[in-house]
Short mmCIF file of C-alpha atoms in Angstrom, two decimals:
data_model
loop_
_atom_site.label_atom_id
_atom_site.label_comp_id
_atom_site.label_asym_id
_atom_site.label_seq_id
_atom_site.Cartn_x
_atom_site.Cartn_y
_atom_site.Cartn_z
CA UNK A 1 78.44 21.19 19.35
CA UNK A 2 78.83 24.87 18.36
CA UNK A 3 77.46 24.17 14.94
CA UNK A 4 74.44 22.66 16.62
CA UNK A 5 73.72 25.77 18.67
CA UNK A 6 74.16 27.81 15.58
CA UNK A 7 71.44 25.62 13.73
CA UNK A 8 69.06 25.93 16.62
CA UNK A 9 69.54 29.67 16.80
CA UNK A 10 68.79 29.82 13.04
CA UNK A 11 65.26 28.26 13.12
CA UNK A 12 64.45 29.91 16.45
CA UNK A 13 65.37 33.15 14.96
CA UNK A 14 63.37 32.47 11.84
CA UNK A 15 60.31 31.65 13.98
CA UNK A 16 60.73 34.93 15.99
CA UNK A 17 63.29 37.60 15.34
CA UNK A 18 63.23 39.81 18.42
CA UNK A 19 65.64 42.24 16.93
CA UNK A 20 63.59 42.96 13.75
CA UNK A 21 60.26 41.99 15.38
CA UNK A 22 59.68 39.53 12.66
CA UNK A 23 57.45 36.36 12.88
CA UNK A 24 58.33 33.75 10.20
CA UNK A 25 60.46 36.27 8.43
CA UNK A 26 57.68 38.96 8.23
CA UNK A 27 57.00 41.87 10.20
CA UNK A 28 53.68 42.69 11.67
CA UNK A 29 52.86 45.24 8.94
CA UNK A 30 53.73 42.79 6.18
CA UNK A 31 51.49 40.11 7.65
CA UNK A 32 48.61 42.56 7.93
CA UNK A 33 48.97 43.54 4.29
CA UNK A 34 48.94 39.83 3.23
CA UNK A 35 45.92 39.14 5.33
CA UNK A 36 43.96 42.14 3.94
CA UNK A 37 44.93 41.10 0.36
CA UNK A 38 43.58 37.51 0.79
CA UNK A 39 40.50 38.86 2.69
CA UNK A 40 39.59 41.14 -0.25
CA UNK A 41 40.49 38.47 -2.84
CA UNK A 42 38.47 35.60 -1.37
CA UNK A 43 35.75 37.97 -0.43
CA UNK A 44 35.44 38.99 -4.12
CA UNK A 45 35.37 35.30 -5.20
CA UNK A 46 32.72 34.68 -2.67
CA UNK A 47 30.65 37.65 -3.91
CA UNK A 48 30.83 36.34 -7.54
CA UNK A 49 29.77 32.88 -6.30
CA UNK A 50 26.72 34.22 -4.32
CA UNK A 51 25.81 36.61 -7.05
CA UNK A 52 25.72 33.84 -9.65
CA UNK A 53 23.63 31.64 -7.43
CA UNK A 54 21.16 34.40 -6.79
CA UNK A 55 20.89 35.15 -10.59
CA UNK A 56 20.25 31.39 -11.22
CA UNK A 57 17.59 31.28 -8.60
CA UNK A 58 15.73 34.17 -10.23
CA UNK A 59 15.34 32.03 -13.31
CA UNK A 60 13.81 29.04 -11.42
CA UNK A 61 10.22 28.52 -10.82
CA UNK A 62 8.78 27.50 -7.50
CA UNK A 63 6.31 25.37 -9.23
CA UNK A 64 7.84 23.78 -12.24
CA UNK A 65 11.34 22.25 -12.80
CA UNK A 66 13.41 24.18 -15.34
CA UNK A 67 15.52 21.06 -16.11
CA UNK A 68 14.22 17.51 -16.32
CA UNK A 69 16.58 14.56 -16.58
CA UNK A 70 13.96 11.84 -16.45
CA UNK A 71 12.15 10.07 -19.36
CA UNK A 72 10.95 12.40 -22.08
CA UNK A 73 7.17 12.92 -21.89
CA UNK A 74 5.60 10.84 -20.93
CA UNK A 75 7.02 7.74 -19.32
CA UNK A 76 4.76 4.70 -19.05
CA UNK A 77 5.32 2.44 -16.12
CA UNK A 78 3.47 -0.42 -14.33
CA UNK A 79 2.87 -2.26 -11.12
CA UNK A 80 4.08 -4.74 -10.10
CA UNK A 81 7.64 -3.99 -11.29
CA UNK A 82 10.71 -6.27 -11.05
CA UNK A 83 14.50 -5.57 -11.70
CA UNK A 84 14.62 -7.94 -14.70
CA UNK A 85 11.39 -6.62 -16.26
CA UNK A 86 9.74 -10.15 -15.88
CA UNK A 87 6.79 -11.55 -13.96
CA UNK A 88 7.10 -15.31 -13.80
CA UNK A 89 4.68 -16.81 -11.43
CA UNK A 90 3.12 -20.13 -10.35
CA UNK A 91 -0.58 -19.86 -9.32
CA UNK A 92 -0.07 -22.82 -7.00
CA UNK A 93 2.83 -21.27 -5.14
CA UNK A 94 2.10 -17.79 -3.46
CA UNK A 95 5.76 -17.40 -2.78
CA UNK A 96 6.26 -16.59 -6.54
CA UNK A 97 3.85 -13.64 -6.48
CA UNK A 98 3.56 -12.51 -2.82
CA UNK A 99 6.01 -9.63 -3.21
CA UNK A 100 4.06 -8.58 -6.44
CA UNK A 101 0.75 -8.47 -4.74
CA UNK A 102 2.06 -6.53 -1.72
CA UNK A 103 3.55 -3.91 -4.11
CA UNK A 104 0.34 -3.53 -5.79
CA UNK A 105 -1.66 -3.30 -2.51
CA UNK A 106 0.69 -0.63 -1.21
CA UNK A 107 0.48 1.44 -4.38
CA UNK A 108 -3.32 1.26 -4.60
CA UNK A 109 -3.67 2.23 -0.87
CA UNK A 110 -4.02 5.97 -1.54
CA UNK A 111 -6.69 5.21 -4.25
CA UNK A 112 -9.34 4.06 -1.59
CA UNK A 113 -12.31 6.52 -2.09
CA UNK A 114 -12.51 6.94 1.53
CA UNK A 115 -9.16 8.83 1.56
CA UNK A 116 -10.36 11.13 -1.08
CA UNK A 117 -13.36 12.58 0.72
CA UNK A 118 -11.98 15.96 1.53
CA UNK A 119 -13.83 18.40 -0.83
CA UNK A 120 -11.32 21.17 -0.32
CA UNK A 121 -8.65 19.13 -2.20
CA UNK A 122 -10.68 16.53 -4.25
CA UNK A 123 -13.66 16.70 -6.60
CA UNK A 124 -15.81 14.13 -8.39
CA UNK A 125 -14.90 14.32 -12.17
CA UNK A 126 -17.15 11.63 -13.15
CA UNK A 127 -16.51 8.07 -14.57
CA UNK A 128 -16.68 9.26 -18.24
CA UNK A 129 -13.83 10.80 -20.17
CA UNK A 130 -13.87 14.63 -20.12
CA UNK A 131 -11.82 17.63 -21.39
CA UNK A 132 -8.89 19.09 -19.47
CA UNK A 133 -9.60 20.56 -15.90
CA UNK A 134 -8.13 24.02 -16.15
CA UNK A 135 -7.50 25.16 -12.68
CA UNK A 136 -5.66 28.42 -13.35
CA UNK A 137 -2.05 29.27 -14.38
CA UNK A 138 0.79 27.46 -12.73
CA UNK A 139 2.29 30.68 -11.38
CA UNK A 140 -0.95 32.25 -10.20
CA UNK A 141 -1.70 33.03 -6.50
CA UNK A 142 -4.69 30.61 -6.36
CA UNK A 143 -2.86 28.32 -4.03
CA UNK A 144 -3.44 24.49 -3.80
CA UNK A 145 -5.58 23.19 -6.57
CA UNK A 146 -8.24 20.50 -6.34
CA UNK A 147 -7.62 16.99 -7.93
CA UNK A 148 -10.02 14.62 -9.49
CA UNK A 149 -11.01 11.50 -7.44
CA UNK A 150 -10.00 8.20 -8.75
CA UNK A 151 -11.53 5.24 -7.09
CA UNK A 152 -9.75 1.80 -7.25
CA UNK A 153 -13.10 0.25 -7.86
CA UNK A 154 -12.78 1.47 -11.43
CA UNK A 155 -10.17 -1.20 -11.90
CA UNK A 156 -12.75 -4.01 -11.55
CA UNK A 157 -11.26 -7.32 -10.57
CA UNK A 158 -7.80 -5.86 -10.68
CA UNK A 159 -8.62 -3.51 -7.92
CA UNK A 160 -7.53 -5.77 -5.11
CA UNK A 161 -10.75 -5.26 -3.28
CA UNK A 162 -12.54 -8.57 -3.97
CA UNK A 163 -9.39 -10.53 -5.16
CA UNK A 164 -6.55 -9.73 -2.91
CA UNK A 165 -4.18 -11.60 -5.11
CA UNK A 166 -4.90 -9.57 -8.32
CA UNK A 167 -5.58 -12.66 -10.38
CA UNK A 168 -2.23 -14.22 -9.80
CA UNK A 169 -3.53 -17.08 -7.77
CA UNK A 170 -5.94 -18.02 -10.68
CA UNK A 171 -3.32 -17.60 -13.50
CA UNK A 172 -4.93 -14.43 -14.64
CA UNK A 173 -2.32 -11.78 -13.68
CA UNK A 174 -3.17 -8.13 -13.61
CA UNK A 175 -0.94 -5.04 -14.33
CA UNK A 176 -1.70 -1.60 -13.05
CA UNK A 177 -0.39 0.87 -15.63
CA UNK A 178 0.12 4.84 -15.23
CA UNK A 179 1.51 7.67 -17.17
CA UNK A 180 4.27 9.38 -15.11
CA UNK A 181 3.50 12.70 -13.72
CA UNK A 182 4.81 15.67 -15.67
CA UNK A 183 4.19 19.17 -14.44
CA UNK A 184 1.67 21.05 -16.62
CA UNK A 185 1.77 18.50 -19.29
CA UNK A 186 -1.46 18.07 -21.38
CA UNK A 187 -1.35 14.81 -23.40
CA UNK A 188 -3.25 15.12 -26.73
CA UNK A 189 -5.32 12.21 -28.05
CA UNK A 190 -4.44 10.89 -31.60
CA UNK A 191 -5.99 12.88 -34.44
CA UNK A 192 -6.08 9.83 -36.66
CA UNK A 193 -5.66 6.13 -36.13
CA UNK A 194 -3.15 5.54 -38.89
CA UNK A 195 -0.23 4.81 -36.56
CA UNK A 196 -2.46 2.61 -34.21
CA UNK A 197 -2.58 -1.13 -34.67
CA UNK A 198 -5.79 -2.43 -36.42
CA UNK A 199 -6.99 -4.27 -33.17
CA UNK A 200 -6.69 -1.05 -31.17
CA UNK A 201 -8.13 1.45 -33.60
CA UNK A 202 -11.62 1.13 -31.84
CA UNK A 203 -10.09 2.78 -28.88
CA UNK A 204 -9.64 6.09 -30.39
CA UNK A 205 -12.05 8.66 -29.01
CA UNK A 206 -12.00 12.18 -27.80
CA UNK A 207 -10.72 13.08 -24.37
CA UNK A 208 -8.84 9.71 -23.89
CA UNK A 209 -5.26 8.69 -24.31
CA UNK A 210 -5.64 5.04 -25.50
CA UNK A 211 -3.61 2.09 -24.30
CA UNK A 212 -3.01 -1.16 -26.00
CA UNK A 213 -1.02 -4.26 -24.95
CA UNK A 214 0.16 -6.96 -27.23
CA UNK A 215 2.80 -9.52 -27.85
CA UNK A 216 6.11 -7.93 -28.82
CA UNK A 217 7.45 -10.86 -30.71
CA UNK A 218 5.70 -12.24 -33.86
CA UNK A 219 6.38 -15.95 -32.69
CA UNK A 220 4.05 -15.16 -29.64
CA UNK A 221 1.10 -14.23 -31.73
CA UNK A 222 -2.02 -15.90 -30.22
CA UNK A 223 -0.28 -16.85 -26.96
CA UNK A 224 -1.32 -13.92 -25.16
CA UNK A 225 -4.97 -14.71 -25.30
CA UNK A 226 -7.68 -12.23 -24.32
CA UNK A 227 -6.62 -8.95 -22.72
CA UNK A 228 -9.03 -7.10 -20.65
CA UNK A 229 -8.83 -3.40 -19.70
CA UNK A 230 -10.31 -1.61 -16.66
CA UNK A 231 -10.52 2.01 -15.88
CA UNK A 232 -12.27 5.06 -17.49
CA UNK A 233 -12.71 4.23 -21.16
CA UNK A 234 -9.84 1.80 -21.04
CA UNK A 235 -7.28 4.69 -21.21
CA UNK A 236 -6.20 7.95 -19.52
CA UNK A 237 -9.05 10.48 -19.49
CA UNK A 238 -7.93 14.12 -19.95
CA UNK A 239 -9.87 15.64 -17.01
CA UNK A 240 -7.06 14.42 -14.83
CA UNK A 241 -4.70 16.75 -16.50
CA UNK A 242 -2.76 19.08 -16.06
CA UNK A 243 -0.75 18.03 -12.96
CA UNK A 244 0.37 21.22 -11.03
CA UNK A 245 3.26 19.74 -9.11
CA UNK A 246 3.89 18.65 -5.70
CA UNK A 247 3.71 22.05 -4.18
CA UNK A 248 0.12 22.70 -5.44
CA UNK A 249 -0.99 19.17 -6.06
CA UNK A 250 0.60 16.96 -3.33
CA UNK A 251 -2.68 15.00 -3.09
CA UNK A 252 -2.99 14.48 -6.81
CA UNK A 253 -3.78 10.93 -8.05
CA UNK A 254 -3.08 10.09 -11.66
CA UNK A 255 -5.49 7.87 -13.56
CA UNK A 256 -4.82 4.28 -13.80
CA UNK A 257 -5.65 1.57 -16.34
CA UNK A 258 -5.68 -2.09 -15.20
CA UNK A 259 -4.80 -4.88 -17.67
CA UNK A 260 -5.61 -8.50 -17.06
CA UNK A 261 -4.49 -11.55 -19.16
CA UNK A 262 -7.41 -13.89 -18.57
CA UNK A 263 -6.32 -16.89 -20.74
CA UNK A 264 -2.63 -16.48 -21.38
CA UNK A 265 -0.88 -19.58 -22.62
CA UNK A 266 0.57 -21.52 -19.72
CA UNK A 267 4.10 -22.58 -19.23
CA UNK A 268 5.31 -20.08 -21.75
CA UNK A 269 7.20 -16.82 -21.36
CA UNK A 270 5.82 -14.12 -23.49
CA UNK A 271 7.27 -10.72 -23.94
CA UNK A 272 4.34 -8.15 -23.75
CA UNK A 273 4.44 -4.63 -25.01
CA UNK A 274 2.01 -1.92 -23.71
CA UNK A 275 1.91 1.36 -25.55
CA UNK A 276 0.02 4.68 -25.29
CA UNK A 277 -0.95 6.80 -28.37
CA UNK A 278 -1.19 10.52 -28.79
CA UNK A 279 -0.15 13.42 -30.88
CA UNK A 280 2.45 14.56 -28.34
CA UNK A 281 3.59 11.12 -27.16
CA UNK A 282 6.91 9.92 -28.53
CA UNK A 283 8.96 6.78 -28.36
CA UNK A 284 12.62 6.19 -28.23
CA UNK A 285 14.52 2.98 -28.95
CA UNK A 286 17.02 4.18 -26.32
CA UNK A 287 14.56 4.19 -23.43
CA UNK A 288 12.08 1.33 -23.00
CA UNK A 289 9.76 3.37 -20.82
CA UNK A 290 9.20 6.33 -23.13
CA UNK A 291 5.56 6.10 -24.07
CA UNK A 292 5.65 2.32 -23.78
CA UNK A 293 7.03 -0.60 -21.87
CA UNK A 294 7.73 -4.30 -22.28
CA UNK A 295 7.63 -7.07 -19.68
CA UNK A 296 8.08 -10.77 -19.78
CA UNK A 297 5.04 -12.55 -18.48
CA UNK A 298 4.88 -16.27 -17.59
CA UNK A 299 2.32 -18.41 -15.86
CA UNK A 300 4.00 -21.69 -14.89
CA UNK A 301 1.92 -24.62 -13.60
CA UNK A 302 4.65 -27.30 -14.05
CA UNK A 303 7.20 -27.77 -11.37
CA UNK A 304 10.78 -27.01 -12.55
#
């Protein structure tokens, strides 16, 4: 019993020693010095951290991202999209393409010309390809920049206006293709047509980034049939560039190209590759959306 009292007195005395006025083995002065040391130490670390962040912020632009971790310029994408990069549909079964047509309708909703009537933010740039629209330097104090109108009616039968099924119900599927937005990027048309396939060389012209879709595999040659293109000059006209970013160009609409496969071979899955051509447009085997994309298309009329 005496030993127990001695132990209890030991930890109680360590917690508070009334004789030496110590708390947890330290006097008030000692605790004050420790508190002051760590206050200065962590304050110094916080100052370094805040200073580093402030210096980093000085190097950042309010209008253009300093670092980009997306596809190198430019990425080429399409609507509708699927996780497996394939569009296998049955014209007689709307369940096979209902999600595709809905995605295309939603995407083209902002391209209704009625929604582009504000002359403070939009302007009519014509339906013929033109040169770049220079609306001032990115860092200037001009504020919000105007954007060119792009009416979905330019996409013809793939606009979804007259044919709400975008050709899927007739076995003539459409794709809506766009170049991804890159702040201040100015695509350059090809100077020569040496690197362009023979069947696409006629598309080379000034002020347009040409687009061409074909079968990716040699064994599919002739199965794709006729491919029709709709838009301005069947490509991406330069007057829609550059893009000034979300802060200055939140209303911006990039130009589109619609591609329709009007007599694709039925009951066959075909790997289709679409590609844009330009002097500053590059491709990578590591990324299937850099300057091009491929998608498997099949129009099946036979029941499985």
